[in-house]
Tab-separated table of C-alpha atoms in Angstrom:
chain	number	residue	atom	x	y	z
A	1	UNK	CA	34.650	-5.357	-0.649
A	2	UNK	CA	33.697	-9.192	0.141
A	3	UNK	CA	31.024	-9.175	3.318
A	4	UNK	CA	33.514	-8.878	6.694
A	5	UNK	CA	31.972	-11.878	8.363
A	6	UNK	CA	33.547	-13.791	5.475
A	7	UNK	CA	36.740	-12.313	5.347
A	8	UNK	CA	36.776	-12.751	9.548
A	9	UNK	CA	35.965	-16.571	8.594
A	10	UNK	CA	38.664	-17.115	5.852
A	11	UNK	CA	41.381	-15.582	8.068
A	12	UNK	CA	42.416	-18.986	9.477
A	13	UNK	CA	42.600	-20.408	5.950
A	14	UNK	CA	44.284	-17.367	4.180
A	15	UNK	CA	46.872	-17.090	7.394
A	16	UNK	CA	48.298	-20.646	7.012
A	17	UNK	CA	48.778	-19.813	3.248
A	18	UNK	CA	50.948	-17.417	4.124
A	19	UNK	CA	52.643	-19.379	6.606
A	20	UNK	CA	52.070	-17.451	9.544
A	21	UNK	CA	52.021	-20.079	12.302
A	22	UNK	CA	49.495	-17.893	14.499
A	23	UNK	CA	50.526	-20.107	18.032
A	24	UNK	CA	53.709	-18.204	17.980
A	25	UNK	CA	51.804	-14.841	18.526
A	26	UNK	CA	50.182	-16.085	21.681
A	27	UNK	CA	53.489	-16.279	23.988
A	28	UNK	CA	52.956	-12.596	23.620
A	29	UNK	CA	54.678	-9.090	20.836
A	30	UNK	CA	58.026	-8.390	20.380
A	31	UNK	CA	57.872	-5.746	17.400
A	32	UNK	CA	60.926	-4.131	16.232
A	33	UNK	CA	58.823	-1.215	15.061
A	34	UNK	CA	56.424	1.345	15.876
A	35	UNK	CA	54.675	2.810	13.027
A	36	UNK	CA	52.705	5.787	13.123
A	37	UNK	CA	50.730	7.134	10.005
A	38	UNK	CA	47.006	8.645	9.253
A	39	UNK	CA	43.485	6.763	9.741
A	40	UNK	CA	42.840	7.038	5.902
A	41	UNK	CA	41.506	3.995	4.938
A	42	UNK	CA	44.068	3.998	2.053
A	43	UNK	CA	46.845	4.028	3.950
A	44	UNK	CA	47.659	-0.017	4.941
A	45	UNK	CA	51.192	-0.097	7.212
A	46	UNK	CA	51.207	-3.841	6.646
A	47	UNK	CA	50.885	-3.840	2.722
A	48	UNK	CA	53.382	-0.676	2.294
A	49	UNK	CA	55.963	-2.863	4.245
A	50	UNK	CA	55.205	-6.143	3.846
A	51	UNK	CA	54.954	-6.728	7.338
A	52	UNK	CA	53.108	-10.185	8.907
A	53	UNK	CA	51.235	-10.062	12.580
A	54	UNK	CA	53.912	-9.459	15.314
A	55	UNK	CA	56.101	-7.051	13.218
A	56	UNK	CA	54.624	-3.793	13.412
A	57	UNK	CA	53.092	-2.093	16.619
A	58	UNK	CA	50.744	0.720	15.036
A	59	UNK	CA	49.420	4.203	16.435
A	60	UNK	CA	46.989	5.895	13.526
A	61	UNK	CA	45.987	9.175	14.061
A	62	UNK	CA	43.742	11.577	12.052
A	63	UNK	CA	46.885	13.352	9.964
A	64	UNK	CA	49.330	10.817	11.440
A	65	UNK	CA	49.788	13.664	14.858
A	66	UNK	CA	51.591	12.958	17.011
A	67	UNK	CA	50.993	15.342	20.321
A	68	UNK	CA	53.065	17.607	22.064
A	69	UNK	CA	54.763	16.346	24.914
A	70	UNK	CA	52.965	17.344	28.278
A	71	UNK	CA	53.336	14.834	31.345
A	72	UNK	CA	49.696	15.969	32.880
A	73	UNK	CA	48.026	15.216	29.783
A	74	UNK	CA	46.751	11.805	29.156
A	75	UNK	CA	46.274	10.535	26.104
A	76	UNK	CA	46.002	6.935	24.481
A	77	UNK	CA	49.003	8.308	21.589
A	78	UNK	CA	51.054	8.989	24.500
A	79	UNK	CA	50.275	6.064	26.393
A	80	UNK	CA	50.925	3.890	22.947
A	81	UNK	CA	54.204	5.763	22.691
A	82	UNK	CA	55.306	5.005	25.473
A	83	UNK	CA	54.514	1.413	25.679
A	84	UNK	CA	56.103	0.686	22.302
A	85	UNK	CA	59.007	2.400	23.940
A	86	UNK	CA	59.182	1.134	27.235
A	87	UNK	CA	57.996	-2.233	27.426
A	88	UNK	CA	58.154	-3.371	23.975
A	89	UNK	CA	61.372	-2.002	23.685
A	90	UNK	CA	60.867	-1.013	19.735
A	91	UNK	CA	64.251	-0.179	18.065
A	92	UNK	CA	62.720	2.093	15.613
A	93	UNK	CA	59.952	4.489	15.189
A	94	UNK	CA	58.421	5.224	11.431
A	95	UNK	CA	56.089	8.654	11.130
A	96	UNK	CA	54.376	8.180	7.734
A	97	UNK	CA	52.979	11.049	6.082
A	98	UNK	CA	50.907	10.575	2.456
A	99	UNK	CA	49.805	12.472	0.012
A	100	UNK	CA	46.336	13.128	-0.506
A	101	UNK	CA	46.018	13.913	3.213
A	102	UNK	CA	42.511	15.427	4.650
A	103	UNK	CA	43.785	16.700	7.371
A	104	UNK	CA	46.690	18.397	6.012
A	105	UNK	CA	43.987	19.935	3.422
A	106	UNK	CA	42.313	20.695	6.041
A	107	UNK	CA	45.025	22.446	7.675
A	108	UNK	CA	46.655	23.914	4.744
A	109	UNK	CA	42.999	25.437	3.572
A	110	UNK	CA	41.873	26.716	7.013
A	111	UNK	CA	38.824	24.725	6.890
A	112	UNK	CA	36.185	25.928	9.346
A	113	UNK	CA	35.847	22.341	10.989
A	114	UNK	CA	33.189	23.747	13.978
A	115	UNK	CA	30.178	20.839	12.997
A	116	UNK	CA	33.168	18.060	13.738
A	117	UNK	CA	34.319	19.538	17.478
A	118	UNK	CA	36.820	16.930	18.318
A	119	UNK	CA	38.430	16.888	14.618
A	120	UNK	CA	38.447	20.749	14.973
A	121	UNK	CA	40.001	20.857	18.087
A	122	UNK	CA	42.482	17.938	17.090
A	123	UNK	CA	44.011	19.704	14.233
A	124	UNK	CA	43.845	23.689	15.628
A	125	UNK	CA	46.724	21.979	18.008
A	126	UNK	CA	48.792	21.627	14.611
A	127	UNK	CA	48.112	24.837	12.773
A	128	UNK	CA	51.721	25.626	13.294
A	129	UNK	CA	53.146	23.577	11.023
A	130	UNK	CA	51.417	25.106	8.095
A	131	UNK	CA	52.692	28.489	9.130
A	132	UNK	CA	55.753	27.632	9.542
A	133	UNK	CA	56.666	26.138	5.965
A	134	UNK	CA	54.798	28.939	4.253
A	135	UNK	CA	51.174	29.845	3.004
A	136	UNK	CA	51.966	30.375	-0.208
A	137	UNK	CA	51.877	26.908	-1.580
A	138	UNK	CA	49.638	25.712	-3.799
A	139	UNK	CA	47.563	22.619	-5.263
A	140	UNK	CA	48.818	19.054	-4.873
A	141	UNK	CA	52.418	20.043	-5.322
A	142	UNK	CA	52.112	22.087	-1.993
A	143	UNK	CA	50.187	19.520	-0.173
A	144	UNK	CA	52.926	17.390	-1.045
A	145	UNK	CA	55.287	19.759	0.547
A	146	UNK	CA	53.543	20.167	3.422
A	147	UNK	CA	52.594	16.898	4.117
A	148	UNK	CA	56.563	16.339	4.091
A	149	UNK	CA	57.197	18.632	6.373
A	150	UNK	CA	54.086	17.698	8.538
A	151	UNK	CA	55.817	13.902	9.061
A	152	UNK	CA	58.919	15.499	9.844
A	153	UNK	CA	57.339	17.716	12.586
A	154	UNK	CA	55.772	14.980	14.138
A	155	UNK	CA	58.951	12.644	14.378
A	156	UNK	CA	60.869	16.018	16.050
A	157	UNK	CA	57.975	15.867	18.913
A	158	UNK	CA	58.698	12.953	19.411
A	159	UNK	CA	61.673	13.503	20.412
A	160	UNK	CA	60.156	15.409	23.425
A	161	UNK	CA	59.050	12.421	25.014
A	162	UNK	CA	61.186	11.721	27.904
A	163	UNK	CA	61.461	7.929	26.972
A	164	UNK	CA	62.180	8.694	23.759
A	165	UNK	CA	64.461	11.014	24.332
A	166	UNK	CA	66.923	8.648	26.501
A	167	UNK	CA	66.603	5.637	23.991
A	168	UNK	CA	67.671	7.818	21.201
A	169	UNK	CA	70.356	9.665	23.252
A	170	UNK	CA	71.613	5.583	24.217
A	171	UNK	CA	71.733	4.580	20.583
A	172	UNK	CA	68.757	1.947	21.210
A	173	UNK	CA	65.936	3.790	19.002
A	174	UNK	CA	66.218	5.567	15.750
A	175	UNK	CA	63.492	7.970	14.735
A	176	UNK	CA	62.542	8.316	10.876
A	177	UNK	CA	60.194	10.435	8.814
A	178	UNK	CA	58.794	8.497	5.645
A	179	UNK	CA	56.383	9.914	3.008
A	180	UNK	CA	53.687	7.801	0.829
A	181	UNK	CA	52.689	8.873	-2.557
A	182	UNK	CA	49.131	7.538	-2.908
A	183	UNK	CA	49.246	7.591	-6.424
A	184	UNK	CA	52.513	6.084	-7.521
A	185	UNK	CA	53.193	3.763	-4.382
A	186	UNK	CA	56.578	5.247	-3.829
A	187	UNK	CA	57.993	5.615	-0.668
A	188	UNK	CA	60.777	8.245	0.593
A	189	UNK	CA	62.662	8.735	3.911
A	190	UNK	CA	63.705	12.044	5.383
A	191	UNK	CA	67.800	11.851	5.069
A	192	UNK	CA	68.051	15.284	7.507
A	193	UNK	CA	67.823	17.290	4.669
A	194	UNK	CA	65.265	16.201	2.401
A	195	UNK	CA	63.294	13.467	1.728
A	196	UNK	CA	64.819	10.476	-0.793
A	197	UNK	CA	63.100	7.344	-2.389
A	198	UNK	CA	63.660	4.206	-1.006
């Protein structure tokens, strides 16, 4: 990777090569979309869609959680949610789930996470989702699975969240589940049932 105080320098340069006229950012955001998916490093919101600065509003999460609704609870995902929701007035909101996924691993293998408290306490919130799509699965091909399912529990919580609740129920926001295969690039989009390629 090139040194990041050279990369920060070239941004200028490599922006107005891509024709971003930066000035228009200043006047302030008006994304269409929030995107939520995982921390991982190889996961890159902007590259997957093509997106340039001002398109996407983005909430990463270790396993791309999203937390259960609870209006005493403060918390900077709920506080980005509802932002995004309420003021920015985003049309759409994008879960992304990938393969490869640590924290589904993690979730799917039981792994005694005690010498990493606030990972361990993060993900025994979300131990549910395993259980409820089965124990049985195996290898990558059940990670996939579960990862799936995983995205698609997240966008239903979502759903929980009082402003997203109205905006959907109004027609003005549409929720969707997508999954990323790290390996292949491909994306695909829960259609209610399952999940199909775009």
């Amino acid at each position: 990777m090139r040194n990041l105080n050279d990369s920060a320098r070239s941004f200028r340069q490599r922006a107005e090569q891509q024709g971003w006229d930066l000035q228009t950012l200043v006047a302030g955001q008006r994304p269409e979309v929030l995107f939520i998916s995982c921390s991982d490093s190889r996961v890159m919101p902007a590259h997957i869609t093509q997106a340039t600065p001002g398109d996407l509003f983005e909430l990463r999460t270790a396993g791309n959680i999203v937390p259960v609704y609870d209006g005493r609870q403060r918390s900077g995902e709920a506080a980005t949610i509802e932002y995004a929701v309420s003021v920015l007035e985003v049309s759409q909101i994008v879960v992304c789930g990938h393969s490869h996924c640590g924290a589904v691993a993690a979730l799917v293998d039981g792994d005694d996470l005690v010498h990493l408290p606030s990972l361990h306490r993060w993900l025994a919130q979300h131990r549910d989702v395993v259980a409820s799509v089965g124990s049985s699965l195996t290898g990558e091909p059940g990670l996939v699975v579960v990862g799936q399912h995983h995205a698609v529990t997240q966008m239903e919580r979502l759903r929980r969240y009082p402003e997203v609740r109205d905006r959907v129920r109004d027609g003005s926001l549409t929720l969707t589940a997508w999954f990323y295969d790290l390996a292949t690039g491909r994306v695909q989009a829960w259609a209610g049932d399952r999940f199909q390629t775009l």
